[in-house]
Each structure stands twice: as C-alpha cells, then as structure tokens.
Amino acid sequence: MDNRINEIRRTIRALRVSMLEAEAIMREQVDRDEDCSFVAQEILKMRSVMSLLVKERTTLGDDEPILVNCLYVRRRRPPKSATALSLNSDGVPLQRVARV
C-alpha cells in the first residue's frame, strides 16, 4: 500500500510541474494572440487525472501535503497598489495620487 501511495505522490508531483509548464506556454500564446485551445485542453485533462489521483490517495489514507520544488520564475511583476502617498520634505502625506 505504501508503494502505491509513493507512486501516486510521484505522479502528482510530475503532473504539477507539467501543468505549470503548460500554463506558461499558454500564457505566452495568449500574449502573442495565438490559439491556445490545444494546451488548454491538455491542462484540463491533467486536472482530471490529478483529481482521480487525489481521490485515490485520500482513500488510501494519505493526507500529508505534497511539496514541489518548482523552478518556474514569474515573468510578471507583482501588482502595484492602486494608490500611493506623496510625501513632502518632512515625510508628511500631501495627497493620494492614483497610479495607473
């Protein structure tokens, strides 16, 4: 039984990495205004397989988190706050300035 759990965990890790890679490819296709339907369908298939594996893993009694070391680097900057404060020379807020 432990061998089956370990096998499921290994498969889930591999699926997660594959899904992240596919999502990155899909984002690049969307950025270039290309058709990404094939990659999106593959991601949906991976999600359905992942769902079945998680259900099987749960029925076998494994509920520990599965950690994945991902080498995926975010290409987008984190979102900036919607507003920023302008400060005078004393560090006192002058007014709110909306950033776009």
Short mmCIF file of N, CA and C in Angstrom, two decimals:
data_model
loop_
_atom_site.label_atom_id
_atom_site.label_comp_id
_atom_site.label_asym_id
_atom_site.label_seq_id
_atom_site.Cartn_x
_atom_site.Cartn_y
_atom_site.Cartn_z
N MET A 1 0.82 -1.19 0.00
CA MET A 1 0.00 0.00 0.00
C MET A 1 0.87 1.25 0.00
N ASP A 2 1.97 1.26 0.79
CA ASP A 2 2.86 2.40 0.82
C ASP A 2 3.49 2.64 -0.54
N ASN A 3 3.79 1.57 -1.27
CA ASN A 3 4.36 1.73 -2.60
C ASN A 3 3.39 2.44 -3.53
N ARG A 4 2.11 2.10 -3.43
CA ARG A 4 1.09 2.74 -4.28
C ARG A 4 0.97 4.22 -3.91
N ILE A 5 1.00 4.54 -2.63
CA ILE A 5 0.92 5.94 -2.20
C ILE A 5 2.12 6.71 -2.72
N ASN A 6 3.30 6.14 -2.60
CA ASN A 6 4.50 6.82 -3.10
C ASN A 6 4.44 7.02 -4.61
N GLU A 7 3.91 6.04 -5.31
CA GLU A 7 3.77 6.15 -6.76
C GLU A 7 2.79 7.27 -7.12
N ILE A 8 1.68 7.35 -6.39
CA ILE A 8 0.69 8.40 -6.63
C ILE A 8 1.31 9.77 -6.35
N ARG A 9 2.04 9.88 -5.25
CA ARG A 9 2.67 11.16 -4.90
C ARG A 9 3.67 11.59 -5.97
N ARG A 10 4.44 10.65 -6.49
CA ARG A 10 5.40 10.95 -7.55
C ARG A 10 4.69 11.44 -8.82
N THR A 11 3.59 10.76 -9.15
CA THR A 11 2.82 11.14 -10.33
C THR A 11 2.20 12.53 -10.16
N ILE A 12 1.70 12.83 -8.97
CA ILE A 12 1.11 14.14 -8.70
C ILE A 12 2.17 15.23 -8.84
N ARG A 13 3.36 14.99 -8.29
CA ARG A 13 4.45 15.97 -8.43
C ARG A 13 4.76 16.23 -9.90
N ALA A 14 4.88 15.16 -10.69
CA ALA A 14 5.19 15.31 -12.11
C ALA A 14 4.08 16.05 -12.84
N LEU A 15 2.83 15.75 -12.49
CA LEU A 15 1.70 16.44 -13.11
C LEU A 15 1.71 17.93 -12.78
N ARG A 16 2.03 18.27 -11.55
CA ARG A 16 2.06 19.68 -11.16
C ARG A 16 3.10 20.44 -11.97
N VAL A 17 4.28 19.86 -12.13
CA VAL A 17 5.33 20.52 -12.90
C VAL A 17 4.90 20.65 -14.35
N SER A 18 4.31 19.59 -14.91
CA SER A 18 3.84 19.64 -16.29
C SER A 18 2.76 20.70 -16.47
N MET A 19 1.87 20.81 -15.50
CA MET A 19 0.80 21.81 -15.58
C MET A 19 1.36 23.23 -15.54
N LEU A 20 2.36 23.45 -14.68
CA LEU A 20 2.96 24.78 -14.62
C LEU A 20 3.65 25.14 -15.94
N GLU A 21 4.33 24.17 -16.53
CA GLU A 21 4.98 24.41 -17.81
C GLU A 21 3.95 24.69 -18.90
N ALA A 22 2.86 23.92 -18.90
CA ALA A 22 1.81 24.12 -19.90
C ALA A 22 1.14 25.47 -19.71
N GLU A 23 0.93 25.88 -18.47
CA GLU A 23 0.33 27.19 -18.21
C GLU A 23 1.24 28.32 -18.70
N ALA A 24 2.54 28.15 -18.54
CA ALA A 24 3.49 29.17 -19.03
C ALA A 24 3.43 29.25 -20.56
N ILE A 25 3.35 28.10 -21.21
CA ILE A 25 3.24 28.07 -22.67
C ILE A 25 1.94 28.75 -23.11
N MET A 26 0.87 28.45 -22.40
CA MET A 26 -0.43 29.03 -22.75
C MET A 26 -0.40 30.55 -22.57
N ARG A 27 0.22 31.04 -21.50
CA ARG A 27 0.32 32.49 -21.30
C ARG A 27 1.09 33.15 -22.44
N GLU A 28 2.17 32.51 -22.87
CA GLU A 28 2.94 33.05 -23.99
C GLU A 28 2.10 33.08 -25.26
N GLN A 29 1.31 32.04 -25.50
CA GLN A 29 0.45 32.01 -26.68
C GLN A 29 -0.60 33.11 -26.60
N VAL A 30 -1.18 33.31 -25.44
CA VAL A 30 -2.18 34.36 -25.27
C VAL A 30 -1.55 35.73 -25.50
N ASP A 31 -0.33 35.92 -24.97
CA ASP A 31 0.35 37.20 -25.17
C ASP A 31 0.62 37.49 -26.64
N ARG A 32 0.84 36.43 -27.42
CA ARG A 32 1.11 36.60 -28.85
C ARG A 32 -0.17 36.53 -29.68
N ASP A 33 -1.31 36.45 -29.04
CA ASP A 33 -2.62 36.36 -29.72
C ASP A 33 -2.73 35.09 -30.57
N GLU A 34 -2.16 34.00 -30.09
CA GLU A 34 -2.24 32.72 -30.80
C GLU A 34 -3.33 31.86 -30.17
N ASP A 35 -3.73 30.83 -30.90
CA ASP A 35 -4.74 29.89 -30.41
C ASP A 35 -4.10 29.00 -29.35
N CYS A 36 -4.67 28.96 -28.17
CA CYS A 36 -4.12 28.15 -27.08
C CYS A 36 -5.10 27.05 -26.66
N SER A 37 -6.04 26.70 -27.53
CA SER A 37 -7.07 25.74 -27.15
C SER A 37 -6.48 24.34 -26.91
N PHE A 38 -5.47 23.95 -27.70
CA PHE A 38 -4.89 22.62 -27.52
C PHE A 38 -4.23 22.50 -26.15
N VAL A 39 -3.45 23.50 -25.79
CA VAL A 39 -2.76 23.47 -24.49
C VAL A 39 -3.78 23.53 -23.36
N ALA A 40 -4.83 24.33 -23.53
CA ALA A 40 -5.88 24.42 -22.51
C ALA A 40 -6.58 23.07 -22.31
N GLN A 41 -6.84 22.36 -23.41
CA GLN A 41 -7.46 21.03 -23.30
C GLN A 41 -6.53 20.06 -22.58
N GLU A 42 -5.23 20.15 -22.86
CA GLU A 42 -4.28 19.27 -22.18
C GLU A 42 -4.23 19.57 -20.69
N ILE A 43 -4.30 20.84 -20.32
CA ILE A 43 -4.32 21.19 -18.90
C ILE A 43 -5.56 20.64 -18.22
N LEU A 44 -6.70 20.71 -18.91
CA LEU A 44 -7.94 20.15 -18.34
C LEU A 44 -7.83 18.64 -18.16
N LYS A 45 -7.21 17.97 -19.11
CA LYS A 45 -7.00 16.51 -18.97
C LYS A 45 -6.11 16.22 -17.78
N MET A 46 -5.04 17.00 -17.63
CA MET A 46 -4.14 16.80 -16.49
C MET A 46 -4.87 17.04 -15.17
N ARG A 47 -5.76 18.04 -15.16
CA ARG A 47 -6.53 18.31 -13.94
C ARG A 47 -7.46 17.16 -13.59
N SER A 48 -8.06 16.54 -14.61
CA SER A 48 -8.97 15.41 -14.33
C SER A 48 -8.18 14.22 -13.81
N VAL A 49 -7.01 13.97 -14.38
CA VAL A 49 -6.17 12.89 -13.89
C VAL A 49 -5.73 13.18 -12.46
N MET A 50 -5.35 14.43 -12.21
CA MET A 50 -4.93 14.83 -10.87
C MET A 50 -6.06 14.61 -9.86
N SER A 51 -7.27 14.94 -10.25
CA SER A 51 -8.42 14.77 -9.36
C SER A 51 -8.61 13.30 -8.97
N LEU A 52 -8.50 12.43 -9.97
CA LEU A 52 -8.63 10.99 -9.68
C LEU A 52 -7.52 10.49 -8.77
N LEU A 53 -6.30 10.96 -9.01
CA LEU A 53 -5.18 10.54 -8.17
C LEU A 53 -5.33 11.03 -6.74
N VAL A 54 -5.82 12.24 -6.57
CA VAL A 54 -6.03 12.78 -5.22
C VAL A 54 -7.10 11.99 -4.49
N LYS A 55 -8.18 11.64 -5.19
CA LYS A 55 -9.23 10.83 -4.56
C LYS A 55 -8.69 9.47 -4.13
N GLU A 56 -7.91 8.83 -5.00
CA GLU A 56 -7.34 7.53 -4.66
C GLU A 56 -6.39 7.65 -3.48
N ARG A 57 -5.59 8.70 -3.49
CA ARG A 57 -4.62 8.92 -2.41
C ARG A 57 -5.34 9.12 -1.07
N THR A 58 -6.45 9.87 -1.12
CA THR A 58 -7.22 10.11 0.10
C THR A 58 -7.85 8.82 0.62
N THR A 59 -8.36 7.99 -0.28
CA THR A 59 -8.97 6.73 0.16
C THR A 59 -7.93 5.78 0.75
N LEU A 60 -6.67 5.91 0.32
CA LEU A 60 -5.61 5.09 0.88
C LEU A 60 -5.11 5.62 2.22
N GLY A 61 -5.60 6.80 2.63
CA GLY A 61 -5.29 7.32 3.96
C GLY A 61 -4.14 8.31 3.98
N ASP A 62 -3.68 8.78 2.86
CA ASP A 62 -2.58 9.74 2.82
C ASP A 62 -3.15 11.14 2.75
N ASP A 63 -2.83 11.97 3.76
CA ASP A 63 -3.34 13.34 3.76
C ASP A 63 -2.24 14.36 4.00
N GLU A 64 -0.98 13.94 3.88
CA GLU A 64 0.13 14.87 4.06
C GLU A 64 0.32 15.71 2.79
N PRO A 65 0.74 16.96 2.95
CA PRO A 65 0.94 17.80 1.76
C PRO A 65 2.09 17.29 0.89
N ILE A 66 1.97 17.53 -0.39
CA ILE A 66 3.00 17.14 -1.34
C ILE A 66 3.72 18.41 -1.76
N LEU A 67 4.99 18.51 -1.44
CA LEU A 67 5.78 19.69 -1.77
C LEU A 67 6.44 19.50 -3.13
N VAL A 68 6.41 20.56 -3.91
CA VAL A 68 7.02 20.51 -5.24
C VAL A 68 8.02 21.65 -5.34
N ASN A 69 9.26 21.31 -5.64
CA ASN A 69 10.26 22.34 -5.90
C ASN A 69 10.10 22.76 -7.34
N CYS A 70 9.71 23.99 -7.52
CA CYS A 70 9.43 24.49 -8.87
C CYS A 70 10.49 25.50 -9.27
N LEU A 71 11.02 25.33 -10.45
CA LEU A 71 12.00 26.26 -10.96
C LEU A 71 11.35 27.32 -11.84
N TYR A 72 10.03 27.38 -11.82
CA TYR A 72 9.28 28.34 -12.63
C TYR A 72 9.49 29.73 -12.05
N VAL A 73 9.89 30.66 -12.88
CA VAL A 73 10.12 32.03 -12.46
C VAL A 73 9.00 32.89 -13.02
N ARG A 74 8.35 33.67 -12.15
CA ARG A 74 7.27 34.53 -12.60
C ARG A 74 7.85 35.61 -13.51
N ARG A 75 7.20 35.81 -14.63
CA ARG A 75 7.66 36.81 -15.58
C ARG A 75 6.98 38.15 -15.37
N ARG A 76 5.86 38.13 -14.72
CA ARG A 76 5.12 39.36 -14.50
C ARG A 76 5.50 39.95 -13.15
N ARG A 77 5.46 41.26 -13.09
CA ARG A 77 5.73 41.92 -11.82
C ARG A 77 4.53 41.77 -10.91
N PRO A 78 4.76 41.75 -9.61
CA PRO A 78 3.62 41.73 -8.70
C PRO A 78 2.81 43.01 -8.86
N PRO A 79 1.49 42.93 -8.68
CA PRO A 79 0.65 44.12 -8.87
C PRO A 79 1.01 45.21 -7.87
N LYS A 80 1.03 46.45 -8.37
CA LYS A 80 1.31 47.60 -7.51
C LYS A 80 0.03 48.01 -6.81
N SER A 81 0.18 48.71 -5.72
CA SER A 81 -1.01 49.19 -5.02
C SER A 81 -1.72 50.22 -5.89
N ALA A 82 -3.01 50.31 -5.74
CA ALA A 82 -3.82 51.20 -6.57
C ALA A 82 -3.54 52.66 -6.27
N THR A 83 -3.17 52.95 -5.03
CA THR A 83 -2.89 54.34 -4.68
C THR A 83 -1.54 54.42 -3.98
N ALA A 84 -0.92 55.57 -4.08
CA ALA A 84 0.35 55.80 -3.40
C ALA A 84 0.28 57.17 -2.73
N LEU A 85 1.03 57.33 -1.67
CA LEU A 85 1.04 58.60 -0.95
C LEU A 85 2.22 59.45 -1.43
N SER A 86 1.96 60.73 -1.66
CA SER A 86 3.03 61.67 -1.95
C SER A 86 3.42 62.30 -0.63
N LEU A 87 4.71 62.37 -0.37
CA LEU A 87 5.20 62.92 0.89
C LEU A 87 5.93 64.23 0.63
N ASN A 88 5.80 65.16 1.58
CA ASN A 88 6.57 66.39 1.47
C ASN A 88 7.96 66.14 2.07
N SER A 89 8.77 67.19 2.19
CA SER A 89 10.15 67.02 2.66
C SER A 89 10.22 66.52 4.10
N ASP A 90 9.15 66.73 4.89
CA ASP A 90 9.11 66.27 6.27
C ASP A 90 8.60 64.84 6.40
N GLY A 91 8.18 64.25 5.28
CA GLY A 91 7.64 62.89 5.33
C GLY A 91 6.16 62.85 5.64
N VAL A 92 5.48 63.98 5.54
CA VAL A 92 4.05 64.07 5.83
C VAL A 92 3.29 63.87 4.52
N PRO A 93 2.26 63.03 4.53
CA PRO A 93 1.49 62.81 3.30
C PRO A 93 0.81 64.10 2.83
N LEU A 94 0.94 64.38 1.53
CA LEU A 94 0.29 65.55 0.95
C LEU A 94 -1.10 65.20 0.45
N GLN A 95 -1.17 64.21 -0.42
CA GLN A 95 -2.44 63.82 -1.01
C GLN A 95 -2.28 62.41 -1.57
N ARG A 96 -3.40 61.82 -1.88
CA ARG A 96 -3.35 60.50 -2.52
C ARG A 96 -3.26 60.70 -4.02
N VAL A 97 -2.34 59.97 -4.64
CA VAL A 97 -2.17 60.04 -6.09
C VAL A 97 -2.45 58.66 -6.65
N ALA A 98 -3.41 58.58 -7.56
CA ALA A 98 -3.76 57.29 -8.16
C ALA A 98 -2.73 56.92 -9.20
N ARG A 99 -2.29 55.67 -9.17
CA ARG A 99 -1.36 55.15 -10.18
C ARG A 99 -2.12 54.31 -11.17
N VAL A 100 -1.74 54.43 -12.41
CA VAL A 100 -2.39 53.65 -13.45
C VAL A 100 -1.39 52.77 -14.12
#
